[in-house]
Short mmCIF file of C-alpha atoms and ligand atoms in Angstrom, two decimals:
data_model
loop_
_atom_site.label_atom_id
_atom_site.label_comp_id
_atom_site.label_asym_id
_atom_site.label_seq_id
_atom_site.Cartn_x
_atom_site.Cartn_y
_atom_site.Cartn_z
CA MET I 105 -72.58 79.01 -6.60
CA LEU I 106 -73.08 76.08 -4.27
CA ASN I 107 -76.55 75.48 -5.69
CA LEU I 108 -74.94 74.09 -8.87
CA PRO I 109 -73.77 70.47 -9.09
CA THR I 110 -70.05 70.03 -8.31
CA GLU I 111 -69.30 68.76 -11.80
CA MET I 112 -70.77 71.86 -13.36
CA ARG I 113 -68.91 74.11 -10.92
CA VAL I 114 -65.60 72.48 -11.80
CA ALA I 115 -66.33 72.73 -15.52
CA LEU I 116 -67.26 76.39 -15.16
CA ALA I 117 -64.33 77.24 -12.93
CA ASN I 118 -61.87 75.92 -15.48
CA ARG I 119 -63.30 78.24 -18.10
CA LEU I 120 -63.43 81.35 -15.97
CA TRP I 121 -59.76 82.21 -16.18
CA PRO I 122 -58.77 84.68 -18.88
CA PHE I 123 -55.66 82.56 -19.53
CA GLU I 124 -54.43 78.98 -19.57
CA LEU I 125 -51.64 77.61 -17.45
CA GLU I 126 -48.77 76.89 -19.84
CA ALA I 127 -46.04 75.92 -17.37
CA ALA I 128 -45.74 75.49 -13.60
CA GLN I 129 -42.62 74.95 -11.55
CA SER I 130 -41.90 74.60 -7.83
CA ALA I 131 -38.80 75.29 -5.78
CA ASP I 132 -37.59 75.83 -2.22
CA GLY I 133 -39.08 72.52 -1.11
CA GLY I 134 -42.54 73.45 -2.39
CA ARG I 135 -42.60 76.91 -0.77
CA THR I 136 -42.28 78.71 -4.13
CA HIS I 137 -44.45 78.08 -7.19
CA LYS I 138 -44.09 79.84 -10.47
CA TRP I 139 -46.72 79.93 -13.20
CA LEU I 140 -46.57 80.96 -16.82
CA PHE I 141 -50.03 81.72 -18.18
CA ARG I 142 -50.96 82.21 -21.81
CA THR I 143 -53.92 84.27 -23.00
CA ALA I 144 -56.04 83.42 -26.04
CA ASP I 145 -54.03 85.94 -28.11
CA ARG I 146 -50.77 84.24 -26.99
CA ALA I 147 -49.65 86.96 -24.54
CA SER I 148 -47.56 85.59 -21.67
CA ILE I 149 -48.21 86.40 -18.02
CA GLU I 150 -46.12 85.15 -15.14
CA ALA I 151 -46.74 85.03 -11.42
CA VAL I 152 -44.83 83.57 -8.48
CA VAL I 153 -46.28 82.61 -5.10
CA MET I 154 -43.98 82.37 -2.08
CA GLY I 155 -44.88 80.95 1.32
CA TYR I 156 -43.35 82.48 4.45
CA ASP I 157 -44.07 81.87 8.15
CA ASN I 158 -46.94 84.30 8.52
CA ARG I 159 -47.59 85.52 5.03
CA THR I 160 -48.09 84.23 1.51
CA THR I 161 -46.79 86.66 -1.08
CA LEU I 162 -47.79 86.68 -4.73
CA CYS I 163 -45.64 88.44 -7.30
CA ILE I 164 -47.79 89.44 -10.30
CA SER I 165 -47.39 90.93 -13.78
CA SER I 166 -48.98 94.13 -15.04
CA GLN I 167 -47.93 93.85 -18.69
CA ALA I 168 -46.90 91.09 -21.07
CA GLY I 169 -43.30 92.10 -21.66
CA CYS I 170 -42.07 95.60 -20.86
CA ALA I 171 -41.06 98.57 -22.97
CA MET I 172 -38.54 100.01 -20.48
CA GLY I 173 -35.53 98.02 -21.66
CA CYS I 174 -33.52 97.87 -18.42
CA THR I 175 -30.31 96.18 -19.49
CA PHE I 176 -30.20 93.52 -16.74
CA CYS I 177 -33.84 92.43 -16.95
CA ALA I 178 -35.05 89.46 -18.98
CA THR I 179 -38.50 91.01 -19.41
CA GLY I 180 -36.96 94.21 -20.72
CA GLN I 181 -34.83 92.27 -23.18
CA PHE I 182 -37.94 90.73 -24.69
CA GLY I 183 -39.62 94.04 -25.35
CA PHE I 184 -43.27 94.95 -24.99
CA GLU I 185 -46.16 92.69 -26.00
CA ARG I 186 -49.19 94.46 -24.59
CA HIS I 187 -50.83 95.85 -21.47
CA LEU I 188 -52.71 93.38 -19.30
CA ASP I 189 -56.34 94.28 -18.76
CA ILE I 190 -57.93 94.65 -15.33
CA GLY I 191 -59.30 91.11 -15.27
CA GLU I 192 -55.96 89.59 -16.30
CA ILE I 193 -54.22 91.37 -13.43
CA VAL I 194 -56.81 90.47 -10.78
CA ALA I 195 -57.17 86.88 -12.08
CA GLN I 196 -53.56 86.16 -11.10
CA VAL I 197 -54.56 86.75 -7.46
CA ALA I 198 -57.79 84.77 -7.82
CA TYR I 199 -55.90 81.89 -9.46
CA ALA I 200 -53.35 81.81 -6.63
CA ASN I 201 -56.14 81.84 -4.04
CA ALA I 202 -57.89 78.94 -5.79
CA PHE I 203 -54.60 77.03 -5.99
CA LEU I 204 -53.76 77.66 -2.31
CA ALA I 205 -57.24 76.60 -1.16
CA ASP I 206 -56.57 73.19 -2.75
CA SER I 207 -52.87 72.88 -2.04
CA PRO I 208 -51.75 75.25 0.72
CA ILE I 209 -48.06 75.82 1.39
CA ALA I 210 -47.35 74.12 4.75
CA GLY I 211 -47.01 76.63 7.57
CA SER I 212 -48.14 79.62 5.44
CA PRO I 213 -51.60 81.22 5.12
CA ALA I 214 -53.73 79.29 2.59
CA ARG I 215 -54.53 82.47 0.67
CA VAL I 216 -52.61 85.39 -0.75
CA THR I 217 -51.90 87.86 2.06
CA ASN I 218 -49.45 90.11 0.15
CA VAL I 219 -49.22 91.15 -3.47
CA VAL I 220 -46.18 92.73 -5.13
CA PHE I 221 -46.21 94.08 -8.69
CA MET I 222 -42.73 92.73 -9.37
CA GLY I 223 -43.43 90.25 -12.15
CA MET I 224 -43.43 91.34 -15.76
CA GLY I 225 -44.05 94.90 -16.82
CA GLU I 226 -44.00 98.43 -15.52
CA PRO I 227 -47.24 98.91 -13.56
CA LEU I 228 -47.27 102.70 -13.81
CA ALA I 229 -47.03 102.47 -17.62
CA ASN I 230 -50.39 100.63 -17.49
CA TYR I 231 -51.74 103.07 -14.94
CA ASP I 232 -55.53 102.96 -15.36
CA ASN I 233 -55.77 99.17 -15.46
CA VAL I 234 -53.42 98.78 -12.50
CA VAL I 235 -55.36 101.26 -10.35
CA ALA I 236 -58.69 99.63 -11.29
CA ALA I 237 -57.15 96.24 -10.45
CA LEU I 238 -55.97 97.59 -7.07
CA HIS I 239 -59.54 98.70 -6.30
CA ARG I 240 -60.88 95.24 -7.17
CA MET I 241 -58.28 93.50 -5.05
CA ILE I 242 -59.20 95.69 -2.11
CA ASP I 243 -63.00 95.86 -2.60
CA VAL I 244 -63.78 92.44 -4.07
CA ILE I 245 -60.96 90.10 -3.02
CA ASP I 246 -60.82 91.84 0.35
CA MET I 247 -57.08 92.42 0.41
CA ALA I 248 -55.63 95.05 2.72
CA ALA I 249 -54.30 97.96 0.64
CA ARG I 250 -51.30 98.10 2.94
CA SER I 251 -50.33 94.57 1.96
CA ILE I 252 -50.07 95.44 -1.75
CA THR I 253 -46.87 96.94 -3.17
CA VAL I 254 -46.55 98.60 -6.57
CA SER I 255 -42.99 98.54 -7.89
CA THR I 256 -41.87 101.15 -10.40
CA VAL I 257 -38.70 101.90 -12.28
CA GLY I 258 -39.47 105.61 -11.86
CA VAL I 259 -42.41 106.71 -14.01
CA VAL I 260 -42.60 110.08 -12.29
CA PRO I 261 -46.07 111.29 -13.40
CA GLY I 262 -47.56 107.90 -12.42
CA MET I 263 -45.88 108.04 -9.00
CA ARG I 264 -47.37 111.48 -8.36
CA LYS I 265 -50.81 110.44 -9.58
CA LEU I 266 -50.79 107.29 -7.45
CA ALA I 267 -49.94 109.43 -4.44
CA GLU I 268 -53.25 111.23 -4.98
CA GLU I 269 -55.49 108.14 -5.39
CA GLY I 270 -56.19 107.94 -1.66
CA LEU I 271 -54.97 104.34 -1.60
CA GLN I 272 -52.74 103.00 1.17
CA VAL I 273 -50.71 100.76 -1.14
CA GLY I 274 -46.96 100.58 -0.74
CA LEU I 275 -44.60 101.94 -3.38
CA ALA I 276 -41.24 100.37 -4.21
CA VAL I 277 -38.87 102.38 -6.36
CA SER I 278 -36.30 100.41 -8.36
CA LEU I 279 -33.27 102.70 -8.15
CA HIS I 280 -30.23 100.47 -8.92
CA ALA I 281 -27.89 103.46 -9.20
CA ALA I 282 -27.32 106.60 -7.15
CA ASP I 283 -26.12 108.93 -9.90
CA ASP I 284 -27.57 109.80 -13.31
CA GLN I 285 -24.71 108.54 -15.41
CA LEU I 286 -24.74 105.03 -14.00
CA ARG I 287 -28.53 104.92 -13.75
CA THR I 288 -29.02 105.91 -17.39
CA SER I 289 -26.68 103.10 -18.45
CA LEU I 290 -28.88 100.54 -16.64
CA VAL I 291 -32.34 102.10 -16.84
CA PRO I 292 -32.97 103.96 -20.14
CA LEU I 293 -36.04 105.70 -18.64
CA ASN I 294 -33.64 107.69 -16.46
CA LYS I 295 -32.97 109.96 -19.45
CA ARG I 296 -36.61 111.02 -19.39
CA TYR I 297 -37.02 111.07 -15.60
CA PRO I 298 -33.64 111.66 -13.97
CA LEU I 299 -32.78 110.58 -10.47
CA GLN I 300 -33.64 113.83 -8.68
CA GLU I 301 -37.14 113.84 -10.19
CA VAL I 302 -37.67 110.21 -9.17
CA ILE I 303 -36.51 110.98 -5.62
CA ALA I 304 -38.77 114.06 -5.42
CA ALA I 305 -41.77 112.00 -6.61
CA ALA I 306 -40.94 109.33 -4.01
CA ALA I 307 -40.81 111.99 -1.29
CA TYR I 308 -44.18 113.30 -2.49
CA TYR I 309 -45.66 109.77 -2.29
CA PHE I 310 -44.48 109.46 1.32
CA GLU I 311 -45.77 112.91 2.20
CA ARG I 312 -49.23 112.32 0.67
CA THR I 313 -49.82 108.73 1.81
CA GLY I 314 -47.72 108.51 4.97
CA ARG I 315 -46.37 105.24 3.59
CA ARG I 316 -42.62 104.83 3.59
CA ILE I 317 -41.10 104.08 0.23
CA SER I 318 -38.91 101.08 -0.29
CA ILE I 319 -35.93 101.34 -2.57
CA GLU I 320 -35.08 98.28 -4.68
CA TRP I 321 -31.48 97.74 -5.63
CA THR I 322 -30.39 94.84 -7.85
CA LEU I 323 -26.72 94.37 -7.03
CA MET I 324 -24.37 93.74 -9.98
CA ALA I 325 -20.67 92.95 -9.64
CA SER I 326 -18.37 95.91 -10.35
CA VAL I 327 -21.33 97.96 -11.60
CA ASN I 328 -23.33 99.24 -8.63
CA ASP I 329 -21.70 97.40 -5.71
CA THR I 330 -19.04 100.02 -4.96
CA GLU I 331 -18.61 101.88 -1.67
CA GLU I 332 -19.30 105.13 -3.48
CA GLN I 333 -22.69 103.90 -4.70
CA ALA I 334 -23.49 102.49 -1.25
CA SER I 335 -22.78 105.77 0.52
CA LYS I 336 -24.75 107.81 -2.03
CA LEU I 337 -27.64 105.35 -1.79
CA ALA I 338 -27.58 105.58 2.00
CA GLU I 339 -27.85 109.35 1.76
CA ILE I 340 -30.90 109.09 -0.53
CA ALA I 341 -32.53 106.46 1.70
CA ARG I 342 -31.98 108.50 4.84
CA ALA I 343 -33.48 111.62 3.30
CA LEU I 344 -36.56 109.65 2.21
CA GLN I 345 -36.71 107.59 5.44
CA ALA I 346 -36.91 104.69 3.03
CA HIS I 347 -36.01 101.05 3.54
CA VAL I 348 -33.51 99.61 1.06
CA ASN I 349 -34.06 96.10 -0.31
CA VAL I 350 -30.94 94.74 -1.95
CA ILE I 351 -31.14 91.64 -4.11
CA ALA I 352 -28.36 89.96 -6.07
CA LEU I 353 -28.66 90.00 -9.84
CA ASN I 354 -30.16 86.88 -11.31
CA PRO I 355 -28.04 86.71 -14.45
CA THR I 356 -30.08 86.49 -17.67
CA PRO I 357 -28.88 84.93 -20.93
CA LEU I 358 -28.60 88.31 -22.64
CA THR I 359 -26.90 90.46 -19.99
CA SER I 360 -23.26 91.21 -19.60
CA GLN I 361 -23.61 91.99 -15.89
CA GLN I 362 -22.62 89.43 -13.27
CA ALA I 363 -24.03 88.52 -9.87
CA PRO I 364 -21.95 89.87 -6.97
CA GLY I 365 -20.00 87.54 -4.70
CA ARG I 366 -20.92 87.05 -1.05
CA SER I 367 -18.12 89.29 0.21
CA SER I 368 -19.10 92.24 -1.96
CA VAL I 369 -22.72 91.85 -0.85
CA ASP I 370 -21.58 91.91 2.79
CA ARG I 371 -19.36 94.95 2.22
CA PHE I 372 -22.14 96.82 0.39
CA MET I 373 -24.63 96.14 3.21
CA GLU I 374 -22.10 97.19 5.81
CA VAL I 375 -21.40 100.52 4.11
CA LEU I 376 -25.14 101.17 3.80
CA ARG I 377 -25.71 100.50 7.49
CA ASN I 378 -22.62 102.42 8.57
CA HIS I 379 -24.07 105.40 6.74
CA GLY I 380 -27.30 105.08 8.69
CA ALA I 381 -29.55 103.43 6.08
CA ARG I 382 -32.10 100.77 7.00
CA ALA I 383 -31.39 97.97 4.60
CA THR I 384 -32.11 94.27 4.09
CA PHE I 385 -30.43 91.81 1.77
CA ARG I 386 -33.19 89.65 0.32
CA GLU I 387 -32.32 86.09 -0.55
CA THR I 388 -33.75 85.31 -3.96
CA ARG I 389 -36.51 82.74 -3.91
CA GLY I 390 -36.79 80.06 -6.56
CA LYS I 391 -33.26 80.39 -7.94
CA GLU I 392 -33.30 76.90 -9.42
CA ILE I 393 -36.47 77.70 -11.37
CA ASP I 394 -35.44 81.20 -12.53
CA ALA I 395 -38.20 82.85 -10.55
CA ALA I 396 -36.76 86.36 -10.87
CA CYS I 397 -38.34 88.98 -13.09
CA GLY I 398 -39.08 87.71 -16.60
CA GLN I 399 -37.03 84.56 -16.32
CA LEU I 400 -39.64 81.86 -16.80
CA ARG I 401 -40.52 83.40 -20.09
CA VAL I 402 -36.94 83.27 -21.28
CA ARG I 403 -36.70 79.61 -20.42
CA SER I 404 -39.95 78.82 -22.14
CA ALA I 405 -39.15 80.85 -25.26
CA ALA I 406 -35.69 79.27 -25.40
CA ASP I 407 -37.27 75.83 -25.13
CA ILE I 408 -39.68 76.69 -27.89
CA ALA I 409 -36.82 77.93 -30.09
CA LYS I 410 -34.89 74.75 -29.40
CA ALA I 411 -37.90 72.62 -30.21
CA SER I 412 -38.53 74.41 -33.49
CA THR I 413 -34.89 74.22 -34.66
CA SER I 414 -34.70 70.51 -33.87
CA GLU I 415 -37.85 69.77 -35.86
N1 SAH Z 581 -41.08 97.32 -13.72
C1 SAH Z 581 -41.13 97.38 -12.29
C2 SAH Z 581 -41.66 96.12 -11.66
C3 SAH Z 581 -41.24 94.81 -12.27
S1 SAH Z 581 -39.50 94.47 -12.14
C4 SAH Z 581 -39.76 97.72 -11.74
O1 SAH Z 581 -38.79 97.72 -12.48
O2 SAH Z 581 -39.69 98.04 -10.55
C5 SAH Z 581 -39.43 93.98 -10.44
C6 SAH Z 581 -38.05 93.99 -9.85
O3 SAH Z 581 -37.23 92.96 -10.42
C7 SAH Z 581 -37.32 95.30 -10.07
O4 SAH Z 581 -36.84 95.82 -8.86
C8 SAH Z 581 -36.20 94.89 -10.99
O5 SAH Z 581 -35.09 95.69 -10.86
C9 SAH Z 581 -35.93 93.47 -10.57
N2 SAH Z 581 -35.17 92.71 -11.58
C10 SAH Z 581 -35.29 92.78 -12.92
N3 SAH Z 581 -34.42 91.95 -13.53
C11 SAH Z 581 -33.72 91.35 -12.54
C12 SAH Z 581 -32.65 90.39 -12.52
N4 SAH Z 581 -32.18 89.89 -13.65
N5 SAH Z 581 -32.17 90.02 -11.32
C13 SAH Z 581 -32.67 90.52 -10.18
N6 SAH Z 581 -33.66 91.43 -10.13
C14 SAH Z 581 -34.19 91.85 -11.30
FE1 SF4 Z 582 -39.42 96.67 -17.15
FE2 SF4 Z 582 -38.98 96.58 -14.49
FE3 SF4 Z 582 -37.70 94.90 -16.20
FE4 SF4 Z 582 -37.09 97.50 -16.17
S1 SF4 Z 582 -36.80 96.05 -14.48
S2 SF4 Z 582 -37.41 96.24 -18.01
S3 SF4 Z 582 -39.07 98.41 -15.80
S4 SF4 Z 582 -39.89 94.95 -15.79
#
């Protein structure tokens, strides 16, 4: 609306967001920024933007909190607040684009080129809003569908439905364990949708969309970093022609699991590759600001608790 005076545009722009910025932190020499937003009804939303050489990736939330209760995840430990609506999901991308236009990350595109639904919440548990938000990102914000990745813990009906939407978005499946017993101990939803059903739905997604699945694996010391798990995972990945992304656990205040040491990461990756899986170990961005799933919220809630007890 360039026909309006600048002052009015600025005043309007500040009121357009469906949330307020409650906290912002930067890390990795300014290449990672994390935001905690707060809606009028006090729901928390977090997003992280990360600059790379030829892409700028934004990690967004689909729900405030999450009902899935994965034992190692800070968001899961907090429980479910509510679904985010379509505007609240899309506004995270618009906010990041507005931020980057003013303060680009040096050497990275000055707009969001990639979106991953790896912030708070289970996107396929908020299916209709997430799919509507995907359409808006593609049709209105002009993002390439192929540069958007939905990450799921294995909501099988949602995976199958998404396969039939005719969208070219990527699908990441958070597996974390290669047998039902271990997986159920980490991901309670595995009782409802066991591993074989999740794998079959992933295969269906690949078949329908032609897009290769990626498998997410959060590595935890002495839990899922064994050679046995690595070889079983490699078998699953090969059958799906999937790429495996391994990240080290970011320990949360409430989990008993520990991050793996460097040598067990190396051994795990070696076993995967020796068994013919395509796999990458992803260095965690923003470690010093707790940028992994759900962590900003923990810090902020802990600060709030501290503040209220010291009053
Ligand atoms: N609910 C979806 C998307 C949000 S979680 C899902 O589970 O896929 C995004 C990713 O963060 C998942 O792969 C999840 O396993 C990972 N994650 C959660 N807690 C983590 C932690 N403490 N350390 C490292 N990764 C974590
Ligand atoms: Fe929810 Fe994903 Fe965290 Fe599990 S890992 S509790 S599904 S946000």
